């Protein structure tokens, strides 16, 4: 990949308007609703890429108008993991944006920059290009760390509120300063599984602990499993491998303390991927203006399996 000597941001994008026919309205053209409770019959739909200073192209999709909500996906997924949330908040009159992290989805398959300093800078480039202000940033899992670092370093007046769902902060790895964290053997197991048979490893995560499908009596959705696998296999194995170190060893303690915007910390009490005791419960004590909301029996993937509940709680927080 060619590296650029100057910091420039370029973009390629397409803008279309999607005709959405409402069953109650019939095919006749309707007057679009501004910030209404339902999607208008003419919705702005855009997607494209932003080329950041090292030449990496960051893919994004950008739907609707109104106050922006920016979604940050987890590992090893893509912006598509937020489709349910994007449709919901679009219908409520918000502008919804989601990007593929470098090395993931449709963004450049990078062999460098797979760390949170770079991830947050990439987000800042996307936000600047799209001229997003007064935005709500929502991050799941690894994306929770991305949100926290971005808001602490670049957010300022551009950020209205923050939401983490099953977020990894403050730090996942067991260290002298974090004795309740997960041992390095857990993450070495991730690296081994990815390197040996990525396809099978990704299937086993989605079909097992990620959504709690390994629990007795769980109703497994094969569609959810396949969609997780599809997104994971779109990404670069090298970037995903590097990200295991990033999401397990990065310490967000000081970033959490620096955030002045209101923060909603949402976490499933049966999260088998990011245990609640060493993540959400600690993060809630570090932020200046935080609200902790936990969900008995729910999994790491609760934003997918329990989307109606999670979406409603996020909307209530935004409107509070």
Short mmCIF file of C-alpha atoms in Angstrom, two decimals:
data_model
loop_
_atom_site.label_atom_id
_atom_site.label_comp_id
_atom_site.label_asym_id
_atom_site.label_seq_id
_atom_site.Cartn_x
_atom_site.Cartn_y
_atom_site.Cartn_z
CA UNK A 1 0.00 0.00 0.00
CA UNK A 2 1.30 3.43 -0.90
CA UNK A 3 1.69 5.73 2.07
CA UNK A 4 0.94 9.43 1.76
CA UNK A 5 3.27 12.06 3.13
CA UNK A 6 0.47 14.52 3.80
CA UNK A 7 -2.65 14.01 5.85
CA UNK A 8 -5.48 14.11 3.38
CA UNK A 9 -8.95 12.67 3.39
CA UNK A 10 -10.58 11.71 0.10
CA UNK A 11 -13.92 10.09 -0.48
CA UNK A 12 -15.90 8.17 -3.04
CA UNK A 13 -19.60 8.03 -2.39
CA UNK A 14 -22.99 7.51 -3.91
CA UNK A 15 -26.23 9.16 -2.88
CA UNK A 16 -29.60 7.68 -3.70
CA UNK A 17 -33.10 8.06 -2.45
CA UNK A 18 -34.93 4.89 -1.58
CA UNK A 19 -38.67 4.74 -2.16
CA UNK A 20 -40.22 3.11 0.91
CA UNK A 21 -43.90 2.32 0.46
CA UNK A 22 -45.91 2.23 3.66
CA UNK A 23 -48.69 -0.33 3.73
CA UNK A 24 -51.12 2.17 5.23
CA UNK A 25 -50.36 4.80 2.61
CA UNK A 26 -50.44 2.82 -0.60
CA UNK A 27 -48.27 3.62 -3.62
CA UNK A 28 -49.13 7.30 -3.86
CA UNK A 29 -46.31 9.75 -3.15
CA UNK A 30 -46.36 11.14 0.39
CA UNK A 31 -44.86 14.19 2.00
CA UNK A 32 -41.64 13.16 3.81
CA UNK A 33 -41.76 13.43 7.59
CA UNK A 34 -39.01 15.46 9.25
CA UNK A 35 -37.74 13.67 12.37
CA UNK A 36 -40.96 11.68 12.40
CA UNK A 37 -41.68 8.39 14.11
CA UNK A 38 -41.70 6.46 10.82
CA UNK A 39 -39.51 6.29 7.74
CA UNK A 40 -40.68 8.63 5.03
CA UNK A 41 -41.37 7.23 1.58
CA UNK A 42 -38.22 8.98 0.33
CA UNK A 43 -35.16 8.28 2.43
CA UNK A 44 -31.64 9.52 1.73
CA UNK A 45 -29.27 6.56 1.32
CA UNK A 46 -25.53 7.02 0.86
CA UNK A 47 -22.44 4.85 1.00
CA UNK A 48 -18.82 5.36 0.11
CA UNK A 49 -15.25 5.34 1.33
CA UNK A 50 -12.98 7.83 3.01
CA UNK A 51 -9.26 7.47 2.26
CA UNK A 52 -7.29 8.40 5.37
CA UNK A 53 -3.72 9.63 5.65
CA UNK A 54 -1.99 6.24 5.24
CA UNK A 55 -4.00 5.33 2.16
CA UNK A 56 -6.47 3.06 3.92
CA UNK A 57 -10.03 3.25 2.61
CA UNK A 58 -12.73 3.22 5.29
CA UNK A 59 -16.12 2.13 4.04
CA UNK A 60 -19.25 3.74 5.49
CA UNK A 61 -22.98 3.81 4.99
CA UNK A 62 -24.98 6.92 5.80
CA UNK A 63 -28.78 6.88 5.83
CA UNK A 64 -31.33 9.57 6.52
CA UNK A 65 -31.21 13.05 8.00
CA UNK A 66 -31.54 14.49 11.49
CA UNK A 67 -29.33 14.12 14.55
CA UNK A 68 -26.57 11.64 13.67
CA UNK A 69 -26.03 8.31 15.40
CA UNK A 70 -22.68 6.66 14.65
CA UNK A 71 -22.39 2.90 15.17
CA UNK A 72 -19.07 1.14 15.90
CA UNK A 73 -19.08 -2.63 15.35
CA UNK A 74 -17.39 -5.42 17.28
CA UNK A 75 -14.76 -7.96 16.28
CA UNK A 76 -14.54 -9.43 13.64
CA UNK A 77 -17.70 -7.97 12.14
CA UNK A 78 -18.72 -5.01 9.98
CA UNK A 79 -21.20 -2.16 9.73
CA UNK A 80 -23.81 -4.75 8.71
CA UNK A 81 -24.02 -5.95 12.29
CA UNK A 82 -25.97 -2.76 13.03
CA UNK A 83 -28.65 -3.15 10.34
CA UNK A 84 -31.45 -3.72 12.85
CA UNK A 85 -30.47 -0.65 14.87
CA UNK A 86 -29.98 1.48 11.76
CA UNK A 87 -33.44 0.67 10.45
CA UNK A 88 -35.01 1.33 13.86
CA UNK A 89 -33.37 4.70 14.43
CA UNK A 90 -33.84 5.71 10.81
CA UNK A 91 -37.56 5.17 11.36
CA UNK A 92 -37.39 7.53 14.35
CA UNK A 93 -35.99 10.36 12.25
CA UNK A 94 -32.27 10.03 12.96
CA UNK A 95 -29.36 10.06 10.53
CA UNK A 96 -27.59 6.71 11.00
CA UNK A 97 -23.97 6.04 10.06
CA UNK A 98 -21.90 2.87 10.37
CA UNK A 99 -18.41 2.17 9.09
CA UNK A 100 -16.28 -0.93 8.58
CA UNK A 101 -13.18 -0.72 10.76
CA UNK A 102 -9.90 -0.98 8.81
CA UNK A 103 -9.20 -4.61 8.06
CA UNK A 104 -12.89 -5.48 8.37
CA UNK A 105 -15.80 -5.74 5.96
CA UNK A 106 -15.41 -3.59 2.86
CA UNK A 107 -12.58 -1.41 4.19
CA UNK A 108 -8.97 -1.94 3.14
CA UNK A 109 -7.42 -5.18 4.37
CA UNK A 110 -4.62 -3.60 6.36
CA UNK A 111 -1.39 -5.09 7.66
CA UNK A 112 -0.69 -2.02 9.81
CA UNK A 113 -2.54 0.40 12.03
CA UNK A 114 -4.64 -2.28 13.71
CA UNK A 115 -4.61 -0.47 17.04
CA UNK A 116 -6.93 1.88 18.89
CA UNK A 117 -4.96 5.05 18.27
CA UNK A 118 -5.37 4.46 14.54
CA UNK A 119 -8.97 3.24 14.80
CA UNK A 120 -10.00 6.41 16.62
CA UNK A 121 -8.16 8.58 14.09
CA UNK A 122 -9.99 6.76 11.29
CA UNK A 123 -13.30 7.53 12.98
CA UNK A 124 -12.30 11.18 13.30
CA UNK A 125 -11.65 11.26 9.53
CA UNK A 126 -15.07 9.78 8.76
CA UNK A 127 -16.79 12.17 11.18
CA UNK A 128 -15.00 15.18 9.68
CA UNK A 129 -15.76 14.13 6.12
CA UNK A 130 -19.46 13.69 6.89
CA UNK A 131 -19.50 16.90 8.98
CA UNK A 132 -21.15 15.17 11.93
CA UNK A 133 -21.97 17.28 14.97
CA UNK A 134 -24.08 16.66 18.09
CA UNK A 135 -23.68 12.94 17.38
CA UNK A 136 -24.53 9.96 19.53
CA UNK A 137 -21.81 7.29 19.34
CA UNK A 138 -22.76 3.67 20.01
CA UNK A 139 -20.16 0.93 20.25
CA UNK A 140 -20.48 -2.81 20.75
CA UNK A 141 -17.74 -4.99 22.24
CA UNK A 142 -14.47 -3.97 20.56
CA UNK A 143 -16.37 -1.01 19.16
CA UNK A 144 -17.00 0.14 22.71
CA UNK A 145 -13.28 0.71 23.08
CA UNK A 146 -13.19 2.55 19.77
CA UNK A 147 -15.98 4.87 20.92
CA UNK A 148 -14.30 5.57 24.26
CA UNK A 149 -10.94 6.44 22.72
CA UNK A 150 -12.46 8.49 19.89
CA UNK A 151 -14.67 10.53 22.22
CA UNK A 152 -11.84 11.12 24.71
CA UNK A 153 -9.39 12.25 22.02
CA UNK A 154 -11.48 13.85 19.30
CA UNK A 155 -15.07 14.13 20.42
CA UNK A 156 -15.45 17.42 22.26
CA UNK A 157 -18.48 19.40 21.17
CA UNK A 158 -19.11 17.03 18.26
CA UNK A 159 -20.44 14.38 20.67
CA UNK A 160 -23.81 14.57 22.43
CA UNK A 161 -23.99 11.16 24.12
CA UNK A 162 -22.19 7.81 24.27
CA UNK A 163 -23.50 4.23 24.51
CA UNK A 164 -21.50 1.05 25.00
CA UNK A 165 -23.06 -2.39 24.63
CA UNK A 166 -21.00 -5.27 25.98
CA UNK A 167 -18.03 -2.93 25.76
CA UNK A 168 -14.49 -4.10 26.49
CA UNK A 169 -13.31 -1.09 28.57
CA UNK A 170 -11.55 -0.51 30.82
CA UNK A 171 -9.23 -3.48 29.95
CA UNK A 172 -9.86 -7.17 29.35
CA UNK A 173 -6.45 -8.70 30.09
CA UNK A 174 -5.47 -9.86 33.55
CA UNK A 175 -2.57 -7.74 34.79
CA UNK A 176 -1.16 -6.68 38.15
CA UNK A 177 -3.36 -3.59 37.94
CA UNK A 178 -6.34 -5.64 36.71
CA UNK A 179 -6.22 -8.91 38.66
CA UNK A 180 -9.81 -9.88 37.80
CA UNK A 181 -9.18 -9.75 34.04
CA UNK A 182 -9.01 -12.71 31.67
CA UNK A 183 -5.69 -14.58 31.49
CA UNK A 184 -3.53 -14.28 28.39
CA UNK A 185 -4.28 -17.97 27.64
CA UNK A 186 -7.81 -16.99 26.62
CA UNK A 187 -6.55 -14.63 23.95
CA UNK A 188 -3.80 -17.00 22.86
CA UNK A 189 -6.63 -19.46 22.25
CA UNK A 190 -8.33 -16.90 20.02
CA UNK A 191 -5.13 -16.45 18.04
CA UNK A 192 -4.63 -20.20 17.71
CA UNK A 193 -8.20 -20.80 16.59
CA UNK A 194 -8.11 -18.03 14.00
CA UNK A 195 -4.77 -19.12 12.56
CA UNK A 196 -5.62 -22.82 12.42
CA UNK A 197 -9.11 -22.73 10.90
CA UNK A 198 -10.68 -19.29 10.83
CA UNK A 199 -13.91 -20.45 9.20
CA UNK A 200 -14.62 -23.11 11.81
CA UNK A 201 -13.48 -20.90 14.68
CA UNK A 202 -15.81 -18.10 13.64
CA UNK A 203 -18.73 -20.50 13.27
CA UNK A 204 -18.11 -21.95 16.72
CA UNK A 205 -18.06 -18.51 18.37
CA UNK A 206 -21.33 -17.46 16.76
CA UNK A 207 -23.05 -20.79 17.34
CA UNK A 208 -21.81 -20.92 20.91
CA UNK A 209 -21.01 -18.26 23.50
CA UNK A 210 -21.43 -15.02 21.53
CA UNK A 211 -25.23 -15.17 21.50
CA UNK A 212 -25.59 -17.61 24.37
CA UNK A 213 -26.64 -20.34 21.95
CA UNK A 214 -24.60 -22.79 24.02
CA UNK A 215 -26.89 -22.36 27.03
CA UNK A 216 -29.42 -25.10 27.87
CA UNK A 217 -32.74 -24.44 26.19
CA UNK A 218 -31.37 -21.71 23.92
CA UNK A 219 -33.20 -21.28 20.62
CA UNK A 220 -30.47 -21.13 17.99
CA UNK A 221 -31.00 -18.88 14.97
CA UNK A 222 -29.00 -20.29 12.09
CA UNK A 223 -29.53 -17.03 10.19
CA UNK A 224 -27.83 -15.05 12.97
CA UNK A 225 -24.96 -17.56 13.08
CA UNK A 226 -24.46 -17.42 9.32
CA UNK A 227 -24.62 -13.63 9.23
CA UNK A 228 -21.94 -13.39 11.94
CA UNK A 229 -19.79 -15.88 10.01
CA UNK A 230 -20.36 -14.01 6.73
CA UNK A 231 -19.22 -10.72 8.20
CA UNK A 232 -16.18 -12.25 9.87
CA UNK A 233 -15.00 -13.98 6.72
CA UNK A 234 -15.23 -10.71 4.74
CA UNK A 235 -12.41 -9.24 6.80
CA UNK A 236 -8.64 -9.67 6.64
CA UNK A 237 -7.29 -12.54 8.73
CA UNK A 238 -4.10 -10.59 9.51
CA UNK A 239 -6.00 -7.54 10.75
CA UNK A 240 -8.36 -9.68 12.78
CA UNK A 241 -5.38 -11.50 14.31
CA UNK A 242 -3.73 -8.20 15.23
CA UNK A 243 -6.99 -6.94 16.73
CA UNK A 244 -6.97 -9.69 19.35
CA UNK A 245 -4.00 -7.97 20.97
CA UNK A 246 -5.65 -4.58 20.55
CA UNK A 247 -8.96 -5.45 22.17
CA UNK A 248 -7.46 -7.55 24.96
CA UNK A 249 -4.49 -5.43 26.04
CA UNK A 250 -5.52 -1.80 25.44
CA UNK A 251 -6.22 0.11 28.64
CA UNK A 252 -9.05 2.66 28.37
CA UNK A 253 -9.06 3.72 32.01
CA UNK A 254 -7.90 7.28 31.42
CA UNK A 255 -10.08 7.65 28.33
CA UNK A 256 -13.15 6.78 30.40
CA UNK A 257 -12.22 9.43 32.96
CA UNK A 258 -11.83 12.05 30.23
CA UNK A 259 -15.33 11.70 28.75
CA UNK A 260 -17.64 14.52 29.81
CA UNK A 261 -20.67 13.51 27.70
CA UNK A 262 -23.39 11.34 29.27
CA UNK A 263 -22.61 7.64 28.89
CA UNK A 264 -25.02 4.68 28.92
CA UNK A 265 -23.24 1.43 29.73
CA UNK A 266 -25.33 -1.60 28.72
CA UNK A 267 -24.21 -5.13 29.46
CA UNK A 268 -25.70 -8.61 29.52
CA UNK A 269 -25.22 -10.35 32.85
CA UNK A 270 -24.60 -13.64 31.03
CA UNK A 271 -21.99 -12.17 28.68
CA UNK A 272 -19.51 -15.02 28.07
CA UNK A 273 -17.22 -12.98 25.81
CA UNK A 274 -16.68 -9.82 27.90
CA UNK A 275 -17.51 -10.73 31.51
CA UNK A 276 -19.51 -7.95 33.14
CA UNK A 277 -17.61 -7.81 36.44
CA UNK A 278 -14.36 -6.66 34.84
CA UNK A 279 -15.88 -4.36 32.24
CA UNK A 280 -19.19 -2.57 32.66
CA UNK A 281 -19.15 -2.58 36.45
CA UNK A 282 -15.71 -0.95 36.46
CA UNK A 283 -16.40 1.45 33.59
CA UNK A 284 -19.46 2.81 35.37
CA UNK A 285 -17.24 3.91 38.25
CA UNK A 286 -14.78 5.70 35.96
CA UNK A 287 -16.97 7.89 33.75
CA UNK A 288 -18.10 11.31 34.99
CA UNK A 289 -21.73 11.03 33.96
CA UNK A 290 -22.62 7.39 33.55
CA UNK A 291 -25.72 5.21 33.67
CA UNK A 292 -25.27 1.47 34.09
CA UNK A 293 -28.00 -0.83 32.78
CA UNK A 294 -27.55 -4.57 33.06
CA UNK A 295 -29.68 -7.37 31.63
CA UNK A 296 -30.13 -10.64 33.55
CA UNK A 297 -29.59 -13.70 31.40
CA UNK A 298 -28.68 -11.80 28.24
CA UNK A 299 -25.62 -12.48 26.12
CA UNK A 300 -22.82 -10.55 24.47
CA UNK A 301 -24.92 -10.39 21.30
CA UNK A 302 -28.06 -9.04 22.97
CA UNK A 303 -28.31 -6.11 20.53
CA UNK A 304 -29.17 -8.74 17.90
CA UNK A 305 -31.10 -11.36 19.87
CA UNK A 306 -33.01 -8.80 21.97
CA UNK A 307 -32.99 -5.85 19.60
CA UNK A 308 -36.46 -4.56 20.54
CA UNK A 309 -35.45 -4.22 24.19
CA UNK A 310 -32.01 -2.74 23.53
CA UNK A 311 -33.25 -0.28 20.89
CA UNK A 312 -36.01 1.00 23.15
CA UNK A 313 -33.58 1.54 26.03
CA UNK A 314 -31.12 3.40 23.80
CA UNK A 315 -33.91 5.61 22.47
CA UNK A 316 -35.05 6.42 26.00
CA UNK A 317 -31.48 7.39 26.94
CA UNK A 318 -31.14 9.61 23.87
CA UNK A 319 -34.41 11.34 24.73
CA UNK A 320 -33.60 11.73 28.42
#
